[in-house]
mmCIF file of C-alpha atoms and ligand atoms in Angstrom:
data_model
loop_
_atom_site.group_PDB
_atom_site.id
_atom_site.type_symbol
_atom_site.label_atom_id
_atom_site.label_comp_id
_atom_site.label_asym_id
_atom_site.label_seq_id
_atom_site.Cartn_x
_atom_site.Cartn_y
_atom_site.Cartn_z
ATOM 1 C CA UNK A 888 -73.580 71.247 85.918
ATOM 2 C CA UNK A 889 -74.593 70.806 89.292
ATOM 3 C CA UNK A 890 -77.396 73.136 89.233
ATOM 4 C CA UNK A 891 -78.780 70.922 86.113
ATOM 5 C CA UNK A 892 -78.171 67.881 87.348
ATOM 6 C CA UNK A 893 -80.163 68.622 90.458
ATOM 7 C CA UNK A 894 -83.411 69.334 88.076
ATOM 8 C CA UNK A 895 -82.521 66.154 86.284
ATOM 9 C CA UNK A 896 -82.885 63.615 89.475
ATOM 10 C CA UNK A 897 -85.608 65.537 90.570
ATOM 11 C CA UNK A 898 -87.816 64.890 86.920
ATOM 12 C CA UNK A 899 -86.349 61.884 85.523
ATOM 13 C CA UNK A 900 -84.777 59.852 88.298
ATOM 14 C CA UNK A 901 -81.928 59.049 87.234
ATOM 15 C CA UNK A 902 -78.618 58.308 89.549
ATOM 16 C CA UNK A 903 -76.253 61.398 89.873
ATOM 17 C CA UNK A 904 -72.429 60.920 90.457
ATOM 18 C CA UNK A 905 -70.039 63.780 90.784
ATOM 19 C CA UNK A 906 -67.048 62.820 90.544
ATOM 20 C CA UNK A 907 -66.198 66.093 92.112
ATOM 21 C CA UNK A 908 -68.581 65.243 95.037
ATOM 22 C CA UNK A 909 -67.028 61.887 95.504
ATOM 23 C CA UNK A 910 -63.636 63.491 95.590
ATOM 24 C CA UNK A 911 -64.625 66.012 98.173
ATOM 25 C CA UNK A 912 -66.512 63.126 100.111
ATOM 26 C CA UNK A 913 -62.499 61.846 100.223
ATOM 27 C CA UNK A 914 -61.214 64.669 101.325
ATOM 28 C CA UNK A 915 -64.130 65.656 104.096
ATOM 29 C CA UNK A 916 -63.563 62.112 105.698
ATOM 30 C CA UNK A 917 -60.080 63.103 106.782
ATOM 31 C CA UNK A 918 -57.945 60.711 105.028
ATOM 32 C CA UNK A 919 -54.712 60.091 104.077
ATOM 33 C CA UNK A 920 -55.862 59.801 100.262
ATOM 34 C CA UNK A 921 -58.285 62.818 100.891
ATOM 35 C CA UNK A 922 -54.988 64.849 102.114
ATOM 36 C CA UNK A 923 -53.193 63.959 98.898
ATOM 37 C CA UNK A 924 -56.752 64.679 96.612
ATOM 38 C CA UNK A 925 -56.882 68.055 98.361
ATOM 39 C CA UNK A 926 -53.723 69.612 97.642
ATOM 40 C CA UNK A 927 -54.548 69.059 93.847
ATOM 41 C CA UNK A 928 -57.347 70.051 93.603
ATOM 42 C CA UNK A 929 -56.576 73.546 95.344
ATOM 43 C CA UNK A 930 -53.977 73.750 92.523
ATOM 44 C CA UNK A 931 -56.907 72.763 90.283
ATOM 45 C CA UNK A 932 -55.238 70.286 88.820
ATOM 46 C CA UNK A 933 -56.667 66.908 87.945
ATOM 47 C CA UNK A 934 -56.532 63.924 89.820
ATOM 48 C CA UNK A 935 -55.019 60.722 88.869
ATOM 49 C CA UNK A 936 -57.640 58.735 86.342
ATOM 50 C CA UNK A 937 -57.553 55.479 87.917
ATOM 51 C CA UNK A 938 -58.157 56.933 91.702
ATOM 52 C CA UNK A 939 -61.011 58.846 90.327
ATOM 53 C CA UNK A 940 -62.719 56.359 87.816
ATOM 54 C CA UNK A 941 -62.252 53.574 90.478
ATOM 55 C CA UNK A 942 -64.391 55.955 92.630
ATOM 56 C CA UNK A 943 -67.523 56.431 90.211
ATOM 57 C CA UNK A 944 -67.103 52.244 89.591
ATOM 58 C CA UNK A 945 -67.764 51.724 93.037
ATOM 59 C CA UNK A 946 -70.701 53.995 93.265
ATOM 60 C CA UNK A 947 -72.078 52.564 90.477
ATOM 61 C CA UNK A 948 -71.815 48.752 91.200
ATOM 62 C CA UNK A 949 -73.606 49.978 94.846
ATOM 63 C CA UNK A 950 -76.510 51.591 92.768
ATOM 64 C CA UNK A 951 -76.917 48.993 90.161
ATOM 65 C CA UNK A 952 -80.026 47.480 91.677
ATOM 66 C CA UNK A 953 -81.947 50.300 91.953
ATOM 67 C CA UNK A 954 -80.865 52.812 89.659
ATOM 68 C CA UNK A 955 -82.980 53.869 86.662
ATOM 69 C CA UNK A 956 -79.937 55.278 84.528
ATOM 70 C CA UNK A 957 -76.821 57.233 85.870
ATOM 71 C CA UNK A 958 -75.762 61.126 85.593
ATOM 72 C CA UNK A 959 -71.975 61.260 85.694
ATOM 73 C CA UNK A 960 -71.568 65.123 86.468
ATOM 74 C CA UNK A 961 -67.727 66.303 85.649
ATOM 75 C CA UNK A 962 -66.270 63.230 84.218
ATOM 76 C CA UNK A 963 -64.299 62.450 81.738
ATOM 77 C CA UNK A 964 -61.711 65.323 82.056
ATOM 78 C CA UNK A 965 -59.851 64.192 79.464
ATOM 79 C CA UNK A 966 -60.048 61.674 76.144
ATOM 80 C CA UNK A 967 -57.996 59.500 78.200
ATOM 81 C CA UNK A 968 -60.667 59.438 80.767
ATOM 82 C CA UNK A 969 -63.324 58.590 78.142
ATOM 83 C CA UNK A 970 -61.513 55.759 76.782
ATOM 84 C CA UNK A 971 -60.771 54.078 80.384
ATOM 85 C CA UNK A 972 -64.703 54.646 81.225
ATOM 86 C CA UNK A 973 -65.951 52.596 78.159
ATOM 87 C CA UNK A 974 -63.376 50.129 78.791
ATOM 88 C CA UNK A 975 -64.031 49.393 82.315
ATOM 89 C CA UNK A 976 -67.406 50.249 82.675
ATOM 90 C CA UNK A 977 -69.385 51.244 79.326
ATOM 91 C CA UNK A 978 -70.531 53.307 76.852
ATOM 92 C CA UNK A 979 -72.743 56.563 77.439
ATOM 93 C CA UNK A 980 -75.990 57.332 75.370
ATOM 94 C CA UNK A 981 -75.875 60.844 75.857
ATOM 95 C CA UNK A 982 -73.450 64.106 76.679
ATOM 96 C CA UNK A 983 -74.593 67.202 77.862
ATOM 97 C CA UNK A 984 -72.691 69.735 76.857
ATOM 98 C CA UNK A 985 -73.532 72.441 79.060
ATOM 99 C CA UNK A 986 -71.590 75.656 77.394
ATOM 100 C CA UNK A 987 -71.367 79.279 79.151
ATOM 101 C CA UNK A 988 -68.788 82.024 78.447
ATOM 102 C CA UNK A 989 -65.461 81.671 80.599
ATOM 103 C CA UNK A 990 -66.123 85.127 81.431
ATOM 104 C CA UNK A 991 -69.641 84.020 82.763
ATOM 105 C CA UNK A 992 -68.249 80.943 84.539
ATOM 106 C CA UNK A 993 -65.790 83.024 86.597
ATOM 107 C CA UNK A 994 -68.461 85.466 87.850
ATOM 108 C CA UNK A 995 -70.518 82.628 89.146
ATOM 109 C CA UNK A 996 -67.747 80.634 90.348
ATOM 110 C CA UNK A 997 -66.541 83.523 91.935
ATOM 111 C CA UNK A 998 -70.258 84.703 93.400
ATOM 112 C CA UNK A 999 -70.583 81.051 94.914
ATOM 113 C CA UNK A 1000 -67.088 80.847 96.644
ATOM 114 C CA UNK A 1001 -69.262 83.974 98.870
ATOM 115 C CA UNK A 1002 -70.674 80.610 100.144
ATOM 116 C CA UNK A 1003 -69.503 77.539 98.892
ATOM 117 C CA UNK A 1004 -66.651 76.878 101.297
ATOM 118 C CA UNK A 1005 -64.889 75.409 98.477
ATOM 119 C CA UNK A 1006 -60.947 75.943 98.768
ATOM 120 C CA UNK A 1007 -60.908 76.105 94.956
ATOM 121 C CA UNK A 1008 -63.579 78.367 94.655
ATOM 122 C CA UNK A 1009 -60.835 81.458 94.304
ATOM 123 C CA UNK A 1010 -59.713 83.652 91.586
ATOM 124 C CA UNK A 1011 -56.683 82.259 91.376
ATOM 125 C CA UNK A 1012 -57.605 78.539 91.416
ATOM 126 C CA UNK A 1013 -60.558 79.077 88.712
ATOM 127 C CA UNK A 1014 -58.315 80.274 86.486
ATOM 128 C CA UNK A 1015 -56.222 76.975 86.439
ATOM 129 C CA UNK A 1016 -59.350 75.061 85.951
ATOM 130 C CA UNK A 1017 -60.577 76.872 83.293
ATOM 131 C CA UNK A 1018 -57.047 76.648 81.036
ATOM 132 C CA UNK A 1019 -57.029 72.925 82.045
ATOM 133 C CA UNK A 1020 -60.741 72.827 80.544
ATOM 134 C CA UNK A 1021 -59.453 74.374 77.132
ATOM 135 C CA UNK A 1022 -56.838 72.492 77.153
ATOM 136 C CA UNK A 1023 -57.526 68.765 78.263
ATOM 137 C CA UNK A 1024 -61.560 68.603 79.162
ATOM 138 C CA UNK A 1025 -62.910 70.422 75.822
ATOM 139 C CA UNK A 1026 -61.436 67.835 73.535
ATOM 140 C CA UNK A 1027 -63.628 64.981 75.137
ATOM 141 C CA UNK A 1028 -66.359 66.857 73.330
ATOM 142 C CA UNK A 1029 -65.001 66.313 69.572
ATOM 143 C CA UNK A 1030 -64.269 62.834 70.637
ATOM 144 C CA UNK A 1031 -68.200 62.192 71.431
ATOM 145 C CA UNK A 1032 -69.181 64.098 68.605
ATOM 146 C CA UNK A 1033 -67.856 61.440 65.936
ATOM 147 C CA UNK A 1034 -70.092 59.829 67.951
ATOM 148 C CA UNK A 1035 -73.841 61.838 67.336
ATOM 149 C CA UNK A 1036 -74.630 61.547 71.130
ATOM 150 C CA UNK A 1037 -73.610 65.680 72.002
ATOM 151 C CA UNK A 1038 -76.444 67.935 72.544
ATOM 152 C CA UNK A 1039 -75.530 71.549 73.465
ATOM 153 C CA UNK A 1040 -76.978 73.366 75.908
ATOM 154 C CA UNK A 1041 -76.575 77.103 76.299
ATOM 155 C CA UNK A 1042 -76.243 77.987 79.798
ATOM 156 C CA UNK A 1043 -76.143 81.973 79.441
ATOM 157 C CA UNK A 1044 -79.880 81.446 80.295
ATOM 158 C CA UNK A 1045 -81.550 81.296 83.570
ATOM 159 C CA UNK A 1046 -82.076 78.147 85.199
ATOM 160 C CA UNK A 1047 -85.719 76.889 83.933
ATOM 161 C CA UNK A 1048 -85.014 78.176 80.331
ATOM 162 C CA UNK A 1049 -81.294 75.523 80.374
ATOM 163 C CA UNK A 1050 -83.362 72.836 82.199
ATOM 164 C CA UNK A 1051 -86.029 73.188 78.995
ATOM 165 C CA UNK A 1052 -83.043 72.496 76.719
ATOM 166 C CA UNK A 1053 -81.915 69.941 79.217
ATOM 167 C CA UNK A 1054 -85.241 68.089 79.015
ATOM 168 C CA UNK A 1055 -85.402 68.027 75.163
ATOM 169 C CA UNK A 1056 -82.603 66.784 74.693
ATOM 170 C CA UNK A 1057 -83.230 63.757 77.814
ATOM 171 C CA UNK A 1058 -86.787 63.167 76.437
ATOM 172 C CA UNK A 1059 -85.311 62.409 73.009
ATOM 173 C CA UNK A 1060 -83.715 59.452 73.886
HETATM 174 N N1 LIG B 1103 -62.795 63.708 87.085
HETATM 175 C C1 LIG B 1103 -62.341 64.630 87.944
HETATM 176 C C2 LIG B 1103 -63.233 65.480 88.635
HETATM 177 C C3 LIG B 1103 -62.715 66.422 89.523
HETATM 178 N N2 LIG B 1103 -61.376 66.500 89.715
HETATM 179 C C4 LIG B 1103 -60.798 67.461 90.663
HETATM 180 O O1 LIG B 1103 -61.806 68.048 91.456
HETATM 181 C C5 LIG B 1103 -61.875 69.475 91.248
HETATM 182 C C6 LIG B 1103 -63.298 69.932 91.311
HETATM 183 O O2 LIG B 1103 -64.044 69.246 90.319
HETATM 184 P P1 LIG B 1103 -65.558 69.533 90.093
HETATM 185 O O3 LIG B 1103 -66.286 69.417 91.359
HETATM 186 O O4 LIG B 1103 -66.071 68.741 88.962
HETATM 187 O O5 LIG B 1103 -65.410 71.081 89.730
HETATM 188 P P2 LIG B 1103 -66.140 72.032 88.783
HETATM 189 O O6 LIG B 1103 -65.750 71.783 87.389
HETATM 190 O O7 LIG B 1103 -65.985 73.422 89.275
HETATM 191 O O8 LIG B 1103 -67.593 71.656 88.913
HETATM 192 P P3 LIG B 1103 -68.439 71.600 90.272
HETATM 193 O O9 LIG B 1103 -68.948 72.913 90.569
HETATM 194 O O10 LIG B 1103 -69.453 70.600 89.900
HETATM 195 O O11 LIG B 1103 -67.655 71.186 91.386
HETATM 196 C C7 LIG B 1103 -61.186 69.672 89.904
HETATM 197 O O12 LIG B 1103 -60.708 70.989 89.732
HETATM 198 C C8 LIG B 1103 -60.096 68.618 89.965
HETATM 199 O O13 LIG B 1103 -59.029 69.024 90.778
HETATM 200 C C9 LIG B 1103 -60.529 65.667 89.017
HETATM 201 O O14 LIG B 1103 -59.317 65.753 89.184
HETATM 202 N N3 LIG B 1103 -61.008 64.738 88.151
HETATM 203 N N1 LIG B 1104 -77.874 82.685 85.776
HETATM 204 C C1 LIG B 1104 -77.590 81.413 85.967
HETATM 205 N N2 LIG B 1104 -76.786 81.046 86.995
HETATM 206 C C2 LIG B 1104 -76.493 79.728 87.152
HETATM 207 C C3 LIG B 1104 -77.019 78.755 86.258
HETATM 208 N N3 LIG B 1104 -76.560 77.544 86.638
HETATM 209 C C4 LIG B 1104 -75.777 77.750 87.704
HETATM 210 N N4 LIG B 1104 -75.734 79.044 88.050
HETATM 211 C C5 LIG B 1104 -74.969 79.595 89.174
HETATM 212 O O1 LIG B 1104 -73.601 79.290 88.936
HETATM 213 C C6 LIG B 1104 -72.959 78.728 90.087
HETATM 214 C C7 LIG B 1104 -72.235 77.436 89.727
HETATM 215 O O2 LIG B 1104 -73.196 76.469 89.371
HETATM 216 P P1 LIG B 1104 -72.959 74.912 89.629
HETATM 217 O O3 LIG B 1104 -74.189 74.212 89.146
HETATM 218 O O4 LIG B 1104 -72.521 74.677 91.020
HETATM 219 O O5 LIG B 1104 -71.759 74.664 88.595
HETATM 220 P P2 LIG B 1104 -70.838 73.397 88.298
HETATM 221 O O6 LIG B 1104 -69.483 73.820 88.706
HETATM 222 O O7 LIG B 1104 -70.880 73.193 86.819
HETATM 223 O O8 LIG B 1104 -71.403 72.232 89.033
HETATM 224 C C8 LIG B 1104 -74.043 78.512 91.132
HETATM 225 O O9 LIG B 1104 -73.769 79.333 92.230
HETATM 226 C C9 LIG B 1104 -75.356 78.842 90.446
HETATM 227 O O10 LIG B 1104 -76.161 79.650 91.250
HETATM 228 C C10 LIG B 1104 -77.871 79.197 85.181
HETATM 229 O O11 LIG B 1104 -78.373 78.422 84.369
HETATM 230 N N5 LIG B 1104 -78.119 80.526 85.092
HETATM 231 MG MG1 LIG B 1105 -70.862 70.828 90.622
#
């Protein structure tokens, strides 16, 4: 996602919002709150909805001005987190669905931990976050899809042959 979403900015402009990056903003600043966000996420578990949506609100009301459109990168997790967006904030025009193999997700996950510095980046860890994808994050998709606004991307590729699917499915909107 992150990869993608870098090539996105960079051509189109838009606002990008991890809510993974704000969470680790949180938990580089030393806080109390970033203590408590740490320890789940190096369970890979998920973090309460309202701490994390109140997060990308923020962020967004401080880029409203400017902002040509925003990329939310990792968010919803789960229906429930879908349903609290589009009542608090709004509805999206467009889900990426960027798909790879599990087995391919845990050799680069695994390949960037070499680097990363990211406590969650371990075999262990991964493998929590991928069952709680299965289980809780996958489901978002079918709930968008009632909706016509999925386009899936297939992310076996390398980099500039995803971003081509990427921008397809962007300039069609
Ligand atoms: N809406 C979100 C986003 C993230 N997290 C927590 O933050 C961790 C890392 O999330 P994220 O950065 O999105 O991880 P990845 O899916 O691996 O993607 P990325 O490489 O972009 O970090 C998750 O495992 C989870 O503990 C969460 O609870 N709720
Ligand atoms: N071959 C290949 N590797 C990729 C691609 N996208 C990402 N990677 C690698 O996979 C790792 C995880 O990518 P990242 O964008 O951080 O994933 P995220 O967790 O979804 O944000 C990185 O180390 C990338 O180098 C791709 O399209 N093709
Ligand atoms: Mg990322």
């Amino acid at each position: 996602k992150g990869t993608q979403c870098e090539k996105i900015v960079a051509k189109y402009g838009y606002t990008h919002l991890s809510s993974g990056d704000l969470l680790r903003a949180e938990v580089a600043s030393g806080s109390e709150r970033g203590k408590q966000l740490q320890a789940i996420m190096q369970k890979g578990e998920l973090v309460p909805l309202d701490t994390v949506l109140d997060m990308i609100k923020d962020a967004m009301i401080a880029k409203a001005d400017v902002s040509k459109g925003f990329l939310i990168d990792g968010y919803p997790r789960e229906v429930k987190q879908g349903e609290e967006f589009e009542k608090k904030i709004g509805k999206p025009c467009l889900l990426l669905y960027v798909d790879a193999k599990a087995e391919t997700m845990v050799k680069r996950l695994l390949k960037r931990g070499e680097t990363s510095g990211r406590s969650d980046d371990n075999e262990e860890t991964i493998k929590k976050r991928l069952d709680l994808y299965y289980k809780a994050t996958e489901p978002v998709i079918a709930f968008y899809e009632g909706r016509g606004i999925v386009k899936k991307v297939d992310s076996e590729l390398a980099v500039d042959d995803v971003f081509a699917q990427v921008s397809k499915a962007i300039d069609a909107l």
